Amino acid sequence: MTPTKRGIVLGALLAIGGVALTVAALQQPLAGQEAPRVVEAEQLKDNLFLLTGGGGNSSAFVTEGGVVVVDTKNPGWGQPLLDAIGSVTDKPVTMIINTHTHGDHVSGNVEFAENIEIVAHENTRTNMQEMRPNSSAAPSTTPPLNIFRDNGGRGMPTQTFTDRMTIGSGRDQIDLHYFGRSHTNGDAMVVFPAHRVMHIADAFPAMDMPIMDANNGGTGVGYADTLEKASAFVDGNIDTLISGHSATTTTPADLKRFIQFVRGYVSDAQAAKRDGKTVDAFADAWMPPAGFTARQARVRSNARLIFDETR
Ligand SMILES: [Zn+2]
């Protein structure tokens, strides 16, 4: 090898080394970041999709005039949700329906086009002006994120309802129902009558202890009664329920079992109060029945509310 050639080879090796260093430097911050944000789309009916990941479940209903999206996930998950919808239809999103105020269901609103309709219960609109953390959230020293205030009011509901609202007609009809306070004081239950499907969201978190969110108007002692009203409607009208976080759909029979679970828990908490027990003593000892799960923080924060509501 002549000295000249060796020089070129060395130079090339240094160049490759330089590229390798650059790649390593680029990968360094990437390694500390969270995984790519991917929303999965599952086709439930020909024009109805369940979209999971990134917070609460969303659904997308593809109507003649455009796509109606129920709930929009955590901050930063609006665009991945739009990408997932774009993978199943070419139609634009024309409407968002928010089931309730929690940040894992509404925050993506700010990433949608500014001219679309956003529909929610009137109490949810009021709650979204404040965006208080739910009563089961861990205490925090930082002020809660108010994504709508931070975005100059973008993403706030443009239409509200109180008890019932019908959108569209025929195959495209959507009915919004409010049966009373449960998870919050503004839980919209979204019905697609043509498919006999209800997006019931966090009011029925499948077989898990619900959050009875005192900070956003939720109730413990009234929870089961409200769901009893929903269940009376579900009987004969609905075959499939979309819960707020479960990756699989549930049935009207599951809803009935859930209501009995909530009733049992609430009456256990009320009995503990009447027996002079503390909230903590009750929450430490209480165990969910077989087939149900219950996070300790929820058992405790819900019990605090039930004790307060029980005279
Ligand atoms: Zn919620």
mmCIF file of C-alpha atoms and ligand atoms in Angstrom:
data_model
loop_
_atom_site.group_PDB
_atom_site.id
_atom_site.type_symbol
_atom_site.label_atom_id
_atom_site.label_comp_id
_atom_site.label_asym_id
_atom_site.label_seq_id
_atom_site.Cartn_x
_atom_site.Cartn_y
_atom_site.Cartn_z
ATOM 1 C CA MET A 1 0.000 0.000 0.000
ATOM 2 C CA THR A 2 1.454 3.378 -0.962
ATOM 3 C CA PRO A 3 1.453 6.142 1.656
ATOM 4 C CA THR A 4 -1.104 8.039 -0.428
ATOM 5 C CA LYS A 5 -3.545 5.118 -0.490
ATOM 6 C CA ARG A 6 -3.122 4.509 3.219
ATOM 7 C CA GLY A 7 -3.969 8.156 3.785
ATOM 8 C CA ILE A 8 -7.207 7.773 1.883
ATOM 9 C CA VAL A 9 -8.179 4.594 3.761
ATOM 10 C CA LEU A 10 -7.453 6.239 7.111
ATOM 11 C CA GLY A 11 -9.465 9.260 6.076
ATOM 12 C CA ALA A 12 -12.397 7.019 5.139
ATOM 13 C CA LEU A 13 -12.203 5.178 8.457
ATOM 14 C CA LEU A 14 -12.174 8.478 10.324
ATOM 15 C CA ALA A 15 -15.161 9.634 8.285
ATOM 16 C CA ILE A 16 -17.073 6.445 9.116
ATOM 17 C CA GLY A 17 -16.068 6.892 12.749
ATOM 18 C CA GLY A 18 -17.386 10.443 12.587
ATOM 19 C CA VAL A 19 -20.718 9.289 11.147
ATOM 20 C CA ALA A 20 -20.980 6.581 13.790
ATOM 21 C CA LEU A 21 -20.385 9.175 16.512
ATOM 22 C CA THR A 22 -23.030 11.462 15.015
ATOM 23 C CA VAL A 23 -25.585 8.606 14.941
ATOM 24 C CA ALA A 24 -24.737 7.710 18.540
ATOM 25 C CA ALA A 25 -25.169 11.355 19.566
ATOM 26 C CA LEU A 26 -28.576 11.486 17.868
ATOM 27 C CA GLN A 27 -29.669 8.254 19.488
ATOM 28 C CA GLN A 28 -28.663 9.393 22.972
ATOM 29 C CA PRO A 29 -31.642 11.730 23.592
ATOM 30 C CA LEU A 30 -33.969 9.367 21.700
ATOM 31 C CA ALA A 31 -33.137 6.583 24.126
ATOM 32 C CA GLY A 32 -34.557 8.669 26.985
ATOM 33 C CA GLN A 33 -37.828 9.455 25.170
ATOM 34 C CA GLU A 34 -41.041 7.479 25.439
ATOM 35 C CA ALA A 35 -42.034 4.923 22.837
ATOM 36 C CA PRO A 36 -43.615 6.100 19.553
ATOM 37 C CA ARG A 37 -47.243 7.136 19.998
ATOM 38 C CA VAL A 38 -49.357 4.589 18.145
ATOM 39 C CA VAL A 39 -53.158 4.306 18.316
ATOM 40 C CA GLU A 40 -54.619 0.928 17.295
ATOM 41 C CA ALA A 41 -57.859 0.854 15.271
ATOM 42 C CA GLU A 42 -60.237 -2.090 15.608
ATOM 43 C CA GLN A 43 -63.261 -2.344 13.311
ATOM 44 C CA LEU A 44 -66.353 -3.061 15.426
ATOM 45 C CA LYS A 45 -68.914 -2.508 12.621
ATOM 46 C CA ASP A 46 -68.611 -1.508 8.961
ATOM 47 C CA ASN A 47 -68.364 2.204 9.841
ATOM 48 C CA LEU A 48 -67.577 2.087 13.588
ATOM 49 C CA PHE A 49 -64.056 1.746 14.983
ATOM 50 C CA LEU A 50 -62.594 1.374 18.482
ATOM 51 C CA LEU A 51 -59.307 3.253 18.892
ATOM 52 C CA THR A 52 -57.130 2.179 21.809
ATOM 53 C CA GLY A 53 -53.909 3.523 23.335
ATOM 54 C CA GLY A 54 -52.780 6.905 24.628
ATOM 55 C CA GLY A 55 -55.412 7.363 27.322
ATOM 56 C CA GLY A 56 -59.133 6.643 27.290
ATOM 57 C CA ASN A 57 -60.703 4.623 24.500
ATOM 58 C CA SER A 58 -61.901 6.588 21.483
ATOM 59 C CA SER A 59 -64.417 5.539 18.872
ATOM 60 C CA ALA A 60 -64.783 6.791 15.320
ATOM 61 C CA PHE A 61 -68.159 6.715 13.523
ATOM 62 C CA VAL A 62 -67.820 7.291 9.784
ATOM 63 C CA THR A 63 -71.005 9.055 8.603
ATOM 64 C CA GLU A 64 -72.025 10.351 5.182
ATOM 65 C CA GLY A 65 -70.875 13.872 6.095
ATOM 66 C CA GLY A 66 -67.659 13.035 7.930
ATOM 67 C CA VAL A 67 -66.175 11.257 10.931
ATOM 68 C CA VAL A 68 -67.545 11.717 14.448
ATOM 69 C CA VAL A 69 -64.893 10.967 17.088
ATOM 70 C CA VAL A 70 -65.764 10.132 20.678
ATOM 71 C CA ASP A 71 -62.970 11.233 23.074
ATOM 72 C CA THR A 72 -59.481 12.351 22.075
ATOM 73 C CA LYS A 73 -56.995 10.908 24.616
ATOM 74 C CA ASN A 74 -54.034 12.378 26.533
ATOM 75 C CA PRO A 75 -52.067 15.505 25.588
ATOM 76 C CA GLY A 76 -50.063 14.824 22.412
ATOM 77 C CA TRP A 77 -52.268 11.898 21.336
ATOM 78 C CA GLY A 78 -54.662 13.864 19.105
ATOM 79 C CA GLN A 79 -52.448 13.562 16.024
ATOM 80 C CA PRO A 80 -51.724 9.815 16.490
ATOM 81 C CA LEU A 81 -55.515 9.387 16.857
ATOM 82 C CA LEU A 82 -56.090 11.368 13.640
ATOM 83 C CA ASP A 83 -53.434 9.212 11.929
ATOM 84 C CA ALA A 84 -55.224 6.025 13.011
ATOM 85 C CA ILE A 85 -58.568 7.385 11.751
ATOM 86 C CA GLY A 86 -56.856 8.357 8.485
ATOM 87 C CA SER A 87 -55.770 4.743 8.061
ATOM 88 C CA VAL A 88 -59.411 3.550 7.949
ATOM 89 C CA THR A 89 -61.185 6.378 6.066
ATOM 90 C CA ASP A 90 -60.440 9.297 3.745
ATOM 91 C CA LYS A 91 -63.269 11.391 5.237
ATOM 92 C CA PRO A 92 -62.417 14.374 7.456
ATOM 93 C CA VAL A 93 -63.291 14.518 11.135
ATOM 94 C CA THR A 94 -66.258 16.882 11.477
ATOM 95 C CA MET A 95 -67.238 16.421 15.120
ATOM 96 C CA ILE A 96 -65.805 15.437 18.500
ATOM 97 C CA ILE A 97 -68.018 14.194 21.313
ATOM 98 C CA ASN A 98 -66.393 14.267 24.763
ATOM 99 C CA THR A 99 -67.830 11.783 27.279
ATOM 100 C CA HIS A 100 -66.516 13.714 30.321
ATOM 101 C CA THR A 101 -63.875 16.198 31.458
ATOM 102 C CA HIS A 102 -60.888 13.981 32.338
ATOM 103 C CA GLY A 103 -57.609 14.870 30.640
ATOM 104 C CA ASP A 104 -57.106 11.385 29.193
ATOM 105 C CA HIS A 105 -60.384 11.793 27.237
ATOM 106 C CA VAL A 106 -60.381 15.438 26.095
ATOM 107 C CA SER A 107 -56.802 16.741 25.742
ATOM 108 C CA GLY A 108 -56.341 15.688 22.110
ATOM 109 C CA ASN A 109 -59.187 18.109 21.194
ATOM 110 C CA VAL A 110 -56.627 20.913 20.720
ATOM 111 C CA GLU A 111 -54.893 18.963 17.919
ATOM 112 C CA PHE A 112 -58.027 18.735 15.726
ATOM 113 C CA ALA A 113 -59.076 21.294 13.089
ATOM 114 C CA GLU A 114 -60.387 24.485 14.671
ATOM 115 C CA ASN A 115 -63.686 24.630 12.755
ATOM 116 C CA ILE A 116 -65.189 21.305 13.896
ATOM 117 C CA GLU A 117 -68.093 20.900 16.308
ATOM 118 C CA ILE A 118 -67.270 19.690 19.830
ATOM 119 C CA VAL A 119 -70.215 18.342 21.826
ATOM 120 C CA ALA A 120 -70.348 17.593 25.554
ATOM 121 C CA HIS A 121 -72.724 17.660 28.521
ATOM 122 C CA GLU A 122 -73.182 21.197 29.874
ATOM 123 C CA ASN A 123 -71.537 20.254 33.207
ATOM 124 C CA THR A 124 -68.554 18.803 31.328
ATOM 125 C CA ARG A 125 -68.116 22.097 29.507
ATOM 126 C CA THR A 126 -68.040 23.851 32.896
ATOM 127 C CA ASN A 127 -65.573 21.259 34.262
ATOM 128 C CA MET A 128 -63.328 21.674 31.191
ATOM 129 C CA GLN A 129 -62.977 25.367 31.977
ATOM 130 C CA GLU A 130 -61.184 24.337 35.194
ATOM 131 C CA MET A 131 -59.676 20.905 34.381
ATOM 132 C CA ARG A 132 -59.420 19.876 38.037
ATOM 133 C CA PRO A 133 -57.527 16.594 38.611
ATOM 134 C CA ASN A 134 -59.759 13.657 39.500
ATOM 135 C CA SER A 135 -60.194 12.962 43.212
ATOM 136 C CA SER A 136 -58.226 9.687 42.983
ATOM 137 C CA ALA A 137 -55.112 11.314 41.454
ATOM 138 C CA ALA A 138 -51.910 11.422 43.495
ATOM 139 C CA PRO A 139 -51.384 14.790 45.233
ATOM 140 C CA SER A 140 -49.158 17.106 43.200
ATOM 141 C CA THR A 141 -47.296 20.297 44.054
ATOM 142 C CA THR A 142 -47.401 21.554 40.446
ATOM 143 C CA PRO A 143 -50.573 23.331 39.302
ATOM 144 C CA PRO A 144 -52.791 21.097 37.129
ATOM 145 C CA LEU A 145 -52.464 21.411 33.363
ATOM 146 C CA ASN A 146 -55.307 23.369 31.775
ATOM 147 C CA ILE A 147 -54.731 22.538 28.141
ATOM 148 C CA PHE A 148 -57.704 24.582 26.891
ATOM 149 C CA ARG A 149 -56.688 27.750 28.724
ATOM 150 C CA ASP A 150 -53.109 27.221 27.481
ATOM 151 C CA ASN A 151 -54.456 27.024 23.904
ATOM 152 C CA GLY A 152 -56.585 30.173 24.070
ATOM 153 C CA GLY A 153 -59.843 28.234 24.482
ATOM 154 C CA ARG A 154 -59.239 25.996 21.470
ATOM 155 C CA GLY A 155 -60.758 22.525 21.893
ATOM 156 C CA MET A 156 -63.575 23.631 24.200
ATOM 157 C CA PRO A 157 -67.116 22.338 23.517
ATOM 158 C CA THR A 158 -69.082 24.349 20.948
ATOM 159 C CA GLN A 159 -72.439 22.635 21.708
ATOM 160 C CA THR A 160 -73.803 21.226 24.957
ATOM 161 C CA PHE A 161 -76.799 19.160 26.039
ATOM 162 C CA THR A 162 -78.549 18.434 29.325
ATOM 163 C CA ASP A 163 -80.543 15.157 29.233
ATOM 164 C CA ARG A 164 -80.700 13.967 25.652
ATOM 165 C CA MET A 165 -79.491 15.053 22.225
ATOM 166 C CA THR A 166 -79.874 13.491 18.786
ATOM 167 C CA ILE A 167 -77.322 14.139 16.049
ATOM 168 C CA GLY A 168 -77.961 13.091 12.441
ATOM 169 C CA SER A 169 -80.573 10.611 11.245
ATOM 170 C CA GLY A 170 -81.063 7.163 9.755
ATOM 171 C CA ARG A 171 -77.939 5.045 9.671
ATOM 172 C CA ASP A 172 -75.876 8.050 10.805
ATOM 173 C CA GLN A 173 -77.934 8.819 13.930
ATOM 174 C CA ILE A 174 -76.160 9.357 17.252
ATOM 175 C CA ASP A 175 -78.034 9.773 20.551
ATOM 176 C CA LEU A 176 -76.415 11.318 23.604
ATOM 177 C CA HIS A 177 -77.867 10.377 26.979
ATOM 178 C CA TYR A 178 -77.249 11.780 30.432
ATOM 179 C CA PHE A 179 -78.690 9.598 33.193
ATOM 180 C CA GLY A 180 -77.341 11.580 36.156
ATOM 181 C CA ARG A 181 -74.164 11.856 38.234
ATOM 182 C CA SER A 182 -71.803 8.887 38.508
ATOM 183 C CA HIS A 183 -68.100 9.073 37.484
ATOM 184 C CA THR A 184 -68.513 12.878 37.171
ATOM 185 C CA ASN A 185 -71.545 15.170 36.907
ATOM 186 C CA GLY A 186 -71.340 15.254 33.110
ATOM 187 C CA ASP A 187 -71.027 11.687 31.809
ATOM 188 C CA ALA A 188 -72.404 11.560 28.261
ATOM 189 C CA MET A 189 -73.296 8.058 27.072
ATOM 190 C CA VAL A 190 -73.014 7.927 23.299
ATOM 191 C CA VAL A 191 -75.375 5.602 21.408
ATOM 192 C CA PHE A 192 -75.072 4.448 17.787
ATOM 193 C CA PRO A 193 -78.637 3.115 17.348
ATOM 194 C CA ALA A 194 -78.041 1.491 13.937
ATOM 195 C CA HIS A 195 -75.397 -0.722 15.535
ATOM 196 C CA ARG A 196 -76.957 -1.099 19.017
ATOM 197 C CA VAL A 197 -73.621 0.067 20.482
ATOM 198 C CA MET A 198 -73.155 2.458 23.426
ATOM 199 C CA HIS A 199 -69.864 4.208 24.202
ATOM 200 C CA ILE A 200 -70.412 4.412 27.964
ATOM 201 C CA ALA A 201 -66.804 5.416 28.795
ATOM 202 C CA ASP A 202 -65.531 5.674 32.384
ATOM 203 C CA ALA A 203 -68.935 5.419 34.078
ATOM 204 C CA PHE A 204 -68.530 1.665 33.402
ATOM 205 C CA PRO A 205 -64.793 0.854 33.438
ATOM 206 C CA ALA A 206 -65.438 -2.845 32.674
ATOM 207 C CA MET A 207 -64.807 -5.004 35.770
ATOM 208 C CA ASP A 208 -62.714 -2.423 37.630
ATOM 209 C CA MET A 209 -63.408 -0.072 40.545
ATOM 210 C CA PRO A 210 -64.647 3.207 39.034
ATOM 211 C CA ILE A 211 -63.372 6.628 40.058
ATOM 212 C CA MET A 212 -66.164 8.458 41.878
ATOM 213 C CA ASP A 213 -64.724 11.872 41.125
ATOM 214 C CA ALA A 214 -65.802 14.244 43.873
ATOM 215 C CA ASN A 215 -63.673 17.015 42.312
ATOM 216 C CA ASN A 216 -65.799 16.947 39.147
ATOM 217 C CA GLY A 217 -69.258 16.381 40.599
ATOM 218 C CA GLY A 218 -69.174 12.575 40.779
ATOM 219 C CA THR A 219 -71.087 10.619 43.417
ATOM 220 C CA GLY A 220 -70.598 7.438 45.417
ATOM 221 C CA VAL A 221 -74.004 6.865 46.978
ATOM 222 C CA GLY A 222 -75.841 7.766 43.752
ATOM 223 C CA TYR A 223 -73.519 5.939 41.347
ATOM 224 C CA ALA A 224 -75.349 2.613 41.096
ATOM 225 C CA ASP A 225 -78.772 4.308 40.796
ATOM 226 C CA THR A 226 -77.564 6.344 37.815
ATOM 227 C CA LEU A 227 -76.170 3.250 36.120
ATOM 228 C CA GLU A 228 -79.422 1.427 36.869
ATOM 229 C CA LYS A 229 -81.174 4.046 34.692
ATOM 230 C CA ALA A 230 -78.572 3.531 31.976
ATOM 231 C CA SER A 231 -79.025 -0.235 32.252
ATOM 232 C CA ALA A 232 -82.817 0.114 31.884
ATOM 233 C CA PHE A 233 -82.194 1.904 28.585
ATOM 234 C CA VAL A 234 -79.519 -0.586 27.510
ATOM 235 C CA ASP A 235 -81.970 -3.481 27.949
ATOM 236 C CA GLY A 236 -83.634 -3.910 24.575
ATOM 237 C CA ASN A 237 -81.620 -1.173 22.816
ATOM 238 C CA ILE A 238 -77.936 -2.062 23.155
ATOM 239 C CA ASP A 239 -75.899 -5.240 22.578
ATOM 240 C CA THR A 240 -72.342 -3.912 22.927
ATOM 241 C CA LEU A 241 -70.749 -1.417 25.324
ATOM 242 C CA ILE A 242 -67.456 0.456 24.879
ATOM 243 C CA SER A 243 -65.839 1.130 28.242
ATOM 244 C CA GLY A 244 -63.445 3.962 28.972
ATOM 245 C CA HIS A 245 -60.235 1.929 29.036
ATOM 246 C CA SER A 246 -60.895 -1.773 28.430
ATOM 247 C CA ALA A 247 -59.442 -3.020 25.118
ATOM 248 C CA THR A 248 -62.412 -5.342 24.693
ATOM 249 C CA THR A 249 -66.089 -4.465 24.527
ATOM 250 C CA THR A 250 -68.567 -5.537 27.197
ATOM 251 C CA THR A 251 -72.201 -6.656 27.335
ATOM 252 C CA PRO A 252 -75.416 -5.516 29.056
ATOM 253 C CA ALA A 253 -75.017 -8.495 31.428
ATOM 254 C CA ASP A 254 -71.515 -7.247 32.364
ATOM 255 C CA LEU A 255 -73.028 -3.840 33.152
ATOM 256 C CA LYS A 256 -75.561 -5.453 35.496
ATOM 257 C CA ARG A 257 -72.775 -7.346 37.305
ATOM 258 C CA PHE A 258 -70.798 -4.109 37.597
ATOM 259 C CA ILE A 259 -73.770 -2.277 39.137
ATOM 260 C CA GLN A 260 -74.088 -4.977 41.809
ATOM 261 C CA PHE A 261 -70.333 -4.693 42.459
ATOM 262 C CA VAL A 262 -70.630 -0.919 42.986
ATOM 263 C CA ARG A 263 -73.711 -1.344 45.195
ATOM 264 C CA GLY A 264 -71.876 -3.860 47.368
ATOM 265 C CA TYR A 265 -68.835 -1.634 47.749
ATOM 266 C CA VAL A 266 -70.881 1.469 48.593
ATOM 267 C CA SER A 267 -72.995 -0.349 51.169
ATOM 268 C CA ASP A 268 -69.834 -1.851 52.727
ATOM 269 C CA ALA A 269 -68.362 1.667 53.036
ATOM 270 C CA GLN A 270 -71.578 3.023 54.530
ATOM 271 C CA ALA A 271 -71.715 0.163 57.036
ATOM 272 C CA ALA A 272 -68.092 0.893 58.016
ATOM 273 C CA LYS A 273 -68.965 4.528 58.672
ATOM 274 C CA ARG A 274 -71.981 3.569 60.788
ATOM 275 C CA ASP A 275 -69.722 1.174 62.737
ATOM 276 C CA GLY A 276 -67.417 4.098 63.544
ATOM 277 C CA LYS A 277 -64.511 2.916 61.351
ATOM 278 C CA THR A 278 -62.192 5.418 59.647
ATOM 279 C CA VAL A 279 -61.904 5.762 55.882
ATOM 280 C CA ASP A 280 -58.370 4.365 56.027
ATOM 281 C CA ALA A 281 -59.347 1.379 58.170
ATOM 282 C CA PHE A 282 -62.147 0.544 55.743
ATOM 283 C CA ALA A 283 -59.998 1.046 52.626
ATOM 284 C CA ASP A 284 -57.108 -1.043 54.000
ATOM 285 C CA ALA A 285 -59.375 -3.991 54.762
ATOM 286 C CA TRP A 286 -61.796 -3.958 51.803
ATOM 287 C CA MET A 287 -61.251 -6.508 49.028
ATOM 288 C CA PRO A 288 -63.077 -6.628 45.675
ATOM 289 C CA PRO A 289 -65.199 -9.710 44.936
ATOM 290 C CA ALA A 290 -63.899 -12.358 42.520
ATOM 291 C CA GLY A 291 -63.817 -11.173 38.911
ATOM 292 C CA PHE A 292 -63.237 -7.502 39.826
ATOM 293 C CA THR A 293 -60.143 -5.377 40.391
ATOM 294 C CA ALA A 294 -59.812 -2.307 42.603
ATOM 295 C CA ARG A 295 -56.846 0.026 42.953
ATOM 296 C CA GLN A 296 -56.199 0.977 46.563
ATOM 297 C CA ALA A 297 -56.141 4.735 45.776
ATOM 298 C CA ARG A 298 -59.634 4.501 44.288
ATOM 299 C CA VAL A 299 -61.024 2.396 47.131
ATOM 300 C CA ARG A 300 -59.758 5.075 49.513
ATOM 301 C CA SER A 301 -60.769 8.251 47.613
ATOM 302 C CA ASN A 302 -64.196 6.820 46.797
ATOM 303 C CA ALA A 303 -64.697 5.825 50.441
ATOM 304 C CA ARG A 304 -63.852 9.380 51.530
ATOM 305 C CA LEU A 305 -66.666 10.641 49.279
ATOM 306 C CA ILE A 306 -69.142 7.948 50.379
ATOM 307 C CA PHE A 307 -68.427 8.715 54.060
ATOM 308 C CA ASP A 308 -69.048 12.435 53.329
ATOM 309 C CA GLU A 309 -72.280 11.678 51.466
ATOM 310 C CA THR A 310 -73.602 9.327 54.169
ATOM 311 C CA ARG A 311 -75.434 10.945 57.067
HETATM 312 ZN ZN ZN B 1 -62.549 9.551 33.598
#
